[in-house]
């Protein structure tokens, strides 16, 4: 299997709204949903300080070598190339989010982060909302799972921002088994926010992190990754949660040292992608199967389309004709 760019387009922009009634009536936890890992790292700021999520020795090296060190970090910090809108148009519906304040910056402004600071969180949320307004049957998962340099006031600021930007589109925390597309469409909900921090306790529109476990293999070896994915799927909770399969490899210090000038994409992801995608293509959604699957560089293959098509297991065809996707009941 060759890796190839999926192209930028909106072929999957309305895939949820195109599902047959059999599937829109099914709990979302039993559907296959494509997601991206470290979703909003398509741009990082080499002129800003190194992020507080980095180890002390990385900050030290960046201080000594400044922009040169950060240019190397860019190659290992960026896990996506597509913008917010491009990922949404491609069909990505789950977003893995890490956020931080900038130390010494006045105010409560927050940024996406992965080693280096990215876009302002507000700008990203506004772009997502712009898409949702135009695609009323599409539903997204926002998983805020890592927070850095954030005090109580930063969390209050972020939660207020989420409520302000999405308003009535925010789905109220309830039993996962009740969350179907039909239910969400009826309520006009389009955003499910998971907030892994005590600050959000008791806020109806903020779902607790334990309702979306995302086991992490933390390995550079594709065989170990696949073994881990298989094991964690077997252990998947039968009730009360969605499930994220992180189909990603994680570089270690010696990996970065060996592939310093190549970066994550060229040194680790591209060479192992065929093995990982073969595993993805063999999966089935459902009670004992996959739910959300995440990947790095979702544009390198037709990742979103491959995951969406796993729902063919339920007896319908999701294919393409002249770049327009059609759904047929068998």
JSON list of C-alpha atoms in Angstrom, two decimals, residues 26-142:
[
{"chain": "A", "resi": 26, "resn": "UNK", "atom": "CA", "xyz": [-27.43, 3.65, 16.58]},
{"chain": "A", "resi": 27, "resn": "UNK", "atom": "CA", "xyz": [-25.38, 4.84, 19.59]},
{"chain": "A", "resi": 28, "resn": "UNK", "atom": "CA", "xyz": [-22.41, 6.87, 18.38]},
{"chain": "A", "resi": 29, "resn": "UNK", "atom": "CA", "xyz": [-20.16, 4.67, 20.52]},
{"chain": "A", "resi": 30, "resn": "UNK", "atom": "CA", "xyz": [-20.88, 1.85, 18.03]},
{"chain": "A", "resi": 31, "resn": "UNK", "atom": "CA", "xyz": [-19.93, 3.81, 14.89]},
{"chain": "A", "resi": 32, "resn": "UNK", "atom": "CA", "xyz": [-16.44, 4.20, 13.41]},
{"chain": "A", "resi": 33, "resn": "UNK", "atom": "CA", "xyz": [-15.37, 7.85, 13.62]},
{"chain": "A", "resi": 34, "resn": "UNK", "atom": "CA", "xyz": [-12.10, 9.30, 12.26]},
{"chain": "A", "resi": 35, "resn": "UNK", "atom": "CA", "xyz": [-10.03, 11.56, 14.51]},
{"chain": "A", "resi": 36, "resn": "UNK", "atom": "CA", "xyz": [-6.69, 13.34, 14.51]},
{"chain": "A", "resi": 37, "resn": "UNK", "atom": "CA", "xyz": [-3.91, 13.16, 17.11]},
{"chain": "A", "resi": 38, "resn": "UNK", "atom": "CA", "xyz": [-2.58, 16.49, 18.44]},
{"chain": "A", "resi": 39, "resn": "UNK", "atom": "CA", "xyz": [-5.15, 17.91, 16.09]},
{"chain": "A", "resi": 40, "resn": "UNK", "atom": "CA", "xyz": [-4.13, 21.53, 15.72]},
{"chain": "A", "resi": 41, "resn": "UNK", "atom": "CA", "xyz": [-0.35, 21.40, 15.32]},
{"chain": "A", "resi": 42, "resn": "UNK", "atom": "CA", "xyz": [-0.41, 22.29, 11.61]},
{"chain": "A", "resi": 43, "resn": "UNK", "atom": "CA", "xyz": [1.27, 25.59, 12.52]},
{"chain": "A", "resi": 44, "resn": "UNK", "atom": "CA", "xyz": [3.60, 26.35, 15.41]},
{"chain": "A", "resi": 45, "resn": "UNK", "atom": "CA", "xyz": [5.37, 29.56, 16.37]},
{"chain": "A", "resi": 46, "resn": "UNK", "atom": "CA", "xyz": [9.17, 29.25, 16.26]},
{"chain": "A", "resi": 47, "resn": "UNK", "atom": "CA", "xyz": [9.56, 32.74, 17.71]},
{"chain": "A", "resi": 48, "resn": "UNK", "atom": "CA", "xyz": [7.58, 32.05, 20.90]},
{"chain": "A", "resi": 49, "resn": "UNK", "atom": "CA", "xyz": [9.18, 30.39, 23.95]},
{"chain": "A", "resi": 50, "resn": "UNK", "atom": "CA", "xyz": [9.31, 26.58, 24.07]},
{"chain": "A", "resi": 51, "resn": "UNK", "atom": "CA", "xyz": [6.08, 25.25, 25.58]},
{"chain": "A", "resi": 52, "resn": "UNK", "atom": "CA", "xyz": [5.73, 24.35, 29.26]},
{"chain": "A", "resi": 53, "resn": "UNK", "atom": "CA", "xyz": [4.84, 20.79, 28.18]},
{"chain": "A", "resi": 54, "resn": "UNK", "atom": "CA", "xyz": [8.51, 20.18, 27.32]},
{"chain": "A", "resi": 55, "resn": "UNK", "atom": "CA", "xyz": [11.14, 18.59, 29.53]},
{"chain": "A", "resi": 56, "resn": "UNK", "atom": "CA", "xyz": [13.78, 20.85, 31.15]},
{"chain": "A", "resi": 57, "resn": "UNK", "atom": "CA", "xyz": [16.61, 19.66, 28.89]},
{"chain": "A", "resi": 58, "resn": "UNK", "atom": "CA", "xyz": [14.58, 20.54, 25.76]},
{"chain": "A", "resi": 59, "resn": "UNK", "atom": "CA", "xyz": [13.95, 24.05, 27.09]},
{"chain": "A", "resi": 60, "resn": "UNK", "atom": "CA", "xyz": [17.68, 24.35, 27.87]},
{"chain": "A", "resi": 61, "resn": "UNK", "atom": "CA", "xyz": [18.70, 23.33, 24.32]},
{"chain": "A", "resi": 62, "resn": "UNK", "atom": "CA", "xyz": [16.16, 25.70, 22.83]},
{"chain": "A", "resi": 63, "resn": "UNK", "atom": "CA", "xyz": [17.55, 28.53, 24.94]},
{"chain": "A", "resi": 64, "resn": "UNK", "atom": "CA", "xyz": [21.10, 27.86, 23.73]},
{"chain": "A", "resi": 65, "resn": "UNK", "atom": "CA", "xyz": [20.37, 27.21, 20.06]},
{"chain": "A", "resi": 66, "resn": "UNK", "atom": "CA", "xyz": [17.25, 29.38, 19.82]},
{"chain": "A", "resi": 67, "resn": "UNK", "atom": "CA", "xyz": [15.58, 29.38, 16.39]},
{"chain": "A", "resi": 68, "resn": "UNK", "atom": "CA", "xyz": [17.78, 26.55, 15.04]},
{"chain": "A", "resi": 69, "resn": "UNK", "atom": "CA", "xyz": [16.66, 24.21, 17.82]},
{"chain": "A", "resi": 70, "resn": "UNK", "atom": "CA", "xyz": [13.05, 25.25, 17.34]},
{"chain": "A", "resi": 71, "resn": "UNK", "atom": "CA", "xyz": [13.21, 24.50, 13.62]},
{"chain": "A", "resi": 72, "resn": "UNK", "atom": "CA", "xyz": [14.22, 20.95, 14.52]},
{"chain": "A", "resi": 73, "resn": "UNK", "atom": "CA", "xyz": [11.43, 20.86, 17.12]},
{"chain": "A", "resi": 74, "resn": "UNK", "atom": "CA", "xyz": [8.91, 21.88, 14.45]},
{"chain": "A", "resi": 75, "resn": "UNK", "atom": "CA", "xyz": [9.69, 18.68, 12.55]},
{"chain": "A", "resi": 76, "resn": "UNK", "atom": "CA", "xyz": [8.91, 16.62, 15.64]},
{"chain": "A", "resi": 77, "resn": "UNK", "atom": "CA", "xyz": [6.08, 18.74, 17.09]},
{"chain": "A", "resi": 78, "resn": "UNK", "atom": "CA", "xyz": [3.86, 18.94, 14.03]},
{"chain": "A", "resi": 79, "resn": "UNK", "atom": "CA", "xyz": [1.62, 15.89, 13.79]},
{"chain": "A", "resi": 80, "resn": "UNK", "atom": "CA", "xyz": [-0.86, 17.31, 11.24]},
{"chain": "A", "resi": 81, "resn": "UNK", "atom": "CA", "xyz": [-0.60, 19.33, 8.04]},
{"chain": "A", "resi": 82, "resn": "UNK", "atom": "CA", "xyz": [-4.26, 20.09, 7.46]},
{"chain": "A", "resi": 83, "resn": "UNK", "atom": "CA", "xyz": [-5.93, 23.19, 8.90]},
{"chain": "A", "resi": 84, "resn": "UNK", "atom": "CA", "xyz": [-9.06, 23.10, 11.08]},
{"chain": "A", "resi": 85, "resn": "UNK", "atom": "CA", "xyz": [-11.37, 23.48, 8.07]},
{"chain": "A", "resi": 86, "resn": "UNK", "atom": "CA", "xyz": [-9.45, 21.01, 5.91]},
{"chain": "A", "resi": 87, "resn": "UNK", "atom": "CA", "xyz": [-9.65, 18.32, 8.58]},
{"chain": "A", "resi": 88, "resn": "UNK", "atom": "CA", "xyz": [-13.39, 18.92, 8.99]},
{"chain": "A", "resi": 89, "resn": "UNK", "atom": "CA", "xyz": [-13.96, 18.85, 5.24]},
{"chain": "A", "resi": 90, "resn": "UNK", "atom": "CA", "xyz": [-11.95, 15.62, 5.03]},
{"chain": "A", "resi": 91, "resn": "UNK", "atom": "CA", "xyz": [-14.31, 14.02, 7.58]},
{"chain": "A", "resi": 92, "resn": "UNK", "atom": "CA", "xyz": [-12.34, 14.23, 10.84]},
{"chain": "A", "resi": 93, "resn": "UNK", "atom": "CA", "xyz": [-14.82, 14.45, 13.72]},
{"chain": "A", "resi": 94, "resn": "UNK", "atom": "CA", "xyz": [-12.70, 13.84, 16.84]},
{"chain": "A", "resi": 95, "resn": "UNK", "atom": "CA", "xyz": [-10.06, 16.37, 17.92]},
{"chain": "A", "resi": 96, "resn": "UNK", "atom": "CA", "xyz": [-7.31, 15.70, 20.47]},
{"chain": "A", "resi": 97, "resn": "UNK", "atom": "CA", "xyz": [-6.53, 19.03, 22.15]},
{"chain": "A", "resi": 98, "resn": "UNK", "atom": "CA", "xyz": [-3.69, 20.22, 24.39]},
{"chain": "A", "resi": 99, "resn": "UNK", "atom": "CA", "xyz": [-3.80, 23.83, 25.55]},
{"chain": "A", "resi": 100, "resn": "UNK", "atom": "CA", "xyz": [-1.58, 26.23, 27.47]},
{"chain": "A", "resi": 101, "resn": "UNK", "atom": "CA", "xyz": [-1.21, 29.83, 28.54]},
{"chain": "A", "resi": 102, "resn": "UNK", "atom": "CA", "xyz": [2.03, 31.61, 27.62]},
{"chain": "A", "resi": 103, "resn": "UNK", "atom": "CA", "xyz": [4.06, 32.12, 30.78]},
{"chain": "A", "resi": 104, "resn": "UNK", "atom": "CA", "xyz": [4.67, 35.81, 31.45]},
{"chain": "A", "resi": 105, "resn": "UNK", "atom": "CA", "xyz": [1.97, 36.88, 28.97]},
{"chain": "A", "resi": 106, "resn": "UNK", "atom": "CA", "xyz": [-0.65, 39.10, 30.68]},
{"chain": "A", "resi": 107, "resn": "UNK", "atom": "CA", "xyz": [-4.29, 38.04, 30.58]},
{"chain": "A", "resi": 108, "resn": "UNK", "atom": "CA", "xyz": [-5.78, 34.58, 30.20]},
{"chain": "A", "resi": 109, "resn": "UNK", "atom": "CA", "xyz": [-5.16, 33.94, 26.47]},
{"chain": "A", "resi": 110, "resn": "UNK", "atom": "CA", "xyz": [-4.81, 30.24, 25.62]},
{"chain": "A", "resi": 111, "resn": "UNK", "atom": "CA", "xyz": [-3.02, 28.48, 22.79]},
{"chain": "A", "resi": 112, "resn": "UNK", "atom": "CA", "xyz": [-2.92, 25.01, 21.30]},
{"chain": "A", "resi": 113, "resn": "UNK", "atom": "CA", "xyz": [0.42, 23.41, 22.13]},
{"chain": "A", "resi": 114, "resn": "UNK", "atom": "CA", "xyz": [2.68, 20.46, 21.32]},
{"chain": "A", "resi": 115, "resn": "UNK", "atom": "CA", "xyz": [6.23, 21.37, 22.21]},
{"chain": "A", "resi": 116, "resn": "UNK", "atom": "CA", "xyz": [5.79, 24.76, 20.59]},
{"chain": "A", "resi": 117, "resn": "UNK", "atom": "CA", "xyz": [2.85, 27.15, 20.78]},
{"chain": "A", "resi": 118, "resn": "UNK", "atom": "CA", "xyz": [0.28, 27.04, 18.00]},
{"chain": "A", "resi": 119, "resn": "UNK", "atom": "CA", "xyz": [-2.85, 29.06, 17.19]},
{"chain": "A", "resi": 120, "resn": "UNK", "atom": "CA", "xyz": [-5.01, 30.79, 19.76]},
{"chain": "A", "resi": 121, "resn": "UNK", "atom": "CA", "xyz": [-7.70, 28.41, 21.03]},
{"chain": "A", "resi": 122, "resn": "UNK", "atom": "CA", "xyz": [-10.46, 30.95, 20.34]},
{"chain": "A", "resi": 123, "resn": "UNK", "atom": "CA", "xyz": [-9.49, 31.20, 16.66]},
{"chain": "A", "resi": 124, "resn": "UNK", "atom": "CA", "xyz": [-9.67, 27.43, 16.30]},
{"chain": "A", "resi": 125, "resn": "UNK", "atom": "CA", "xyz": [-13.06, 27.19, 18.00]},
{"chain": "A", "resi": 126, "resn": "UNK", "atom": "CA", "xyz": [-14.48, 29.96, 15.83]},
{"chain": "A", "resi": 127, "resn": "UNK", "atom": "CA", "xyz": [-13.32, 28.17, 12.69]},
{"chain": "A", "resi": 128, "resn": "UNK", "atom": "CA", "xyz": [-14.94, 24.93, 13.87]},
{"chain": "A", "resi": 129, "resn": "UNK", "atom": "CA", "xyz": [-18.18, 26.75, 14.62]},
{"chain": "A", "resi": 130, "resn": "UNK", "atom": "CA", "xyz": [-18.10, 28.37, 11.16]},
{"chain": "A", "resi": 131, "resn": "UNK", "atom": "CA", "xyz": [-18.05, 24.85, 9.67]},
{"chain": "A", "resi": 132, "resn": "UNK", "atom": "CA", "xyz": [-20.82, 23.55, 11.94]},
{"chain": "A", "resi": 133, "resn": "UNK", "atom": "CA", "xyz": [-23.17, 26.41, 11.06]},
{"chain": "A", "resi": 134, "resn": "UNK", "atom": "CA", "xyz": [-22.91, 25.29, 7.42]},
{"chain": "A", "resi": 135, "resn": "UNK", "atom": "CA", "xyz": [-23.12, 21.55, 8.13]},
{"chain": "A", "resi": 136, "resn": "UNK", "atom": "CA", "xyz": [-25.97, 21.18, 10.59]},
{"chain": "A", "resi": 137, "resn": "UNK", "atom": "CA", "xyz": [-25.94, 17.37, 10.78]},
{"chain": "A", "resi": 138, "resn": "UNK", "atom": "CA", "xyz": [-22.23, 17.00, 11.53]},
{"chain": "A", "resi": 139, "resn": "UNK", "atom": "CA", "xyz": [-21.19, 16.32, 15.13]},
{"chain": "A", "resi": 140, "resn": "UNK", "atom": "CA", "xyz": [-17.71, 16.72, 16.61]},
{"chain": "A", "resi": 141, "resn": "UNK", "atom": "CA", "xyz": [-15.89, 15.50, 19.71]},
{"chain": "A", "resi": 142, "resn": "UNK", "atom": "CA", "xyz": [-13.54, 18.04, 21.34]}
]
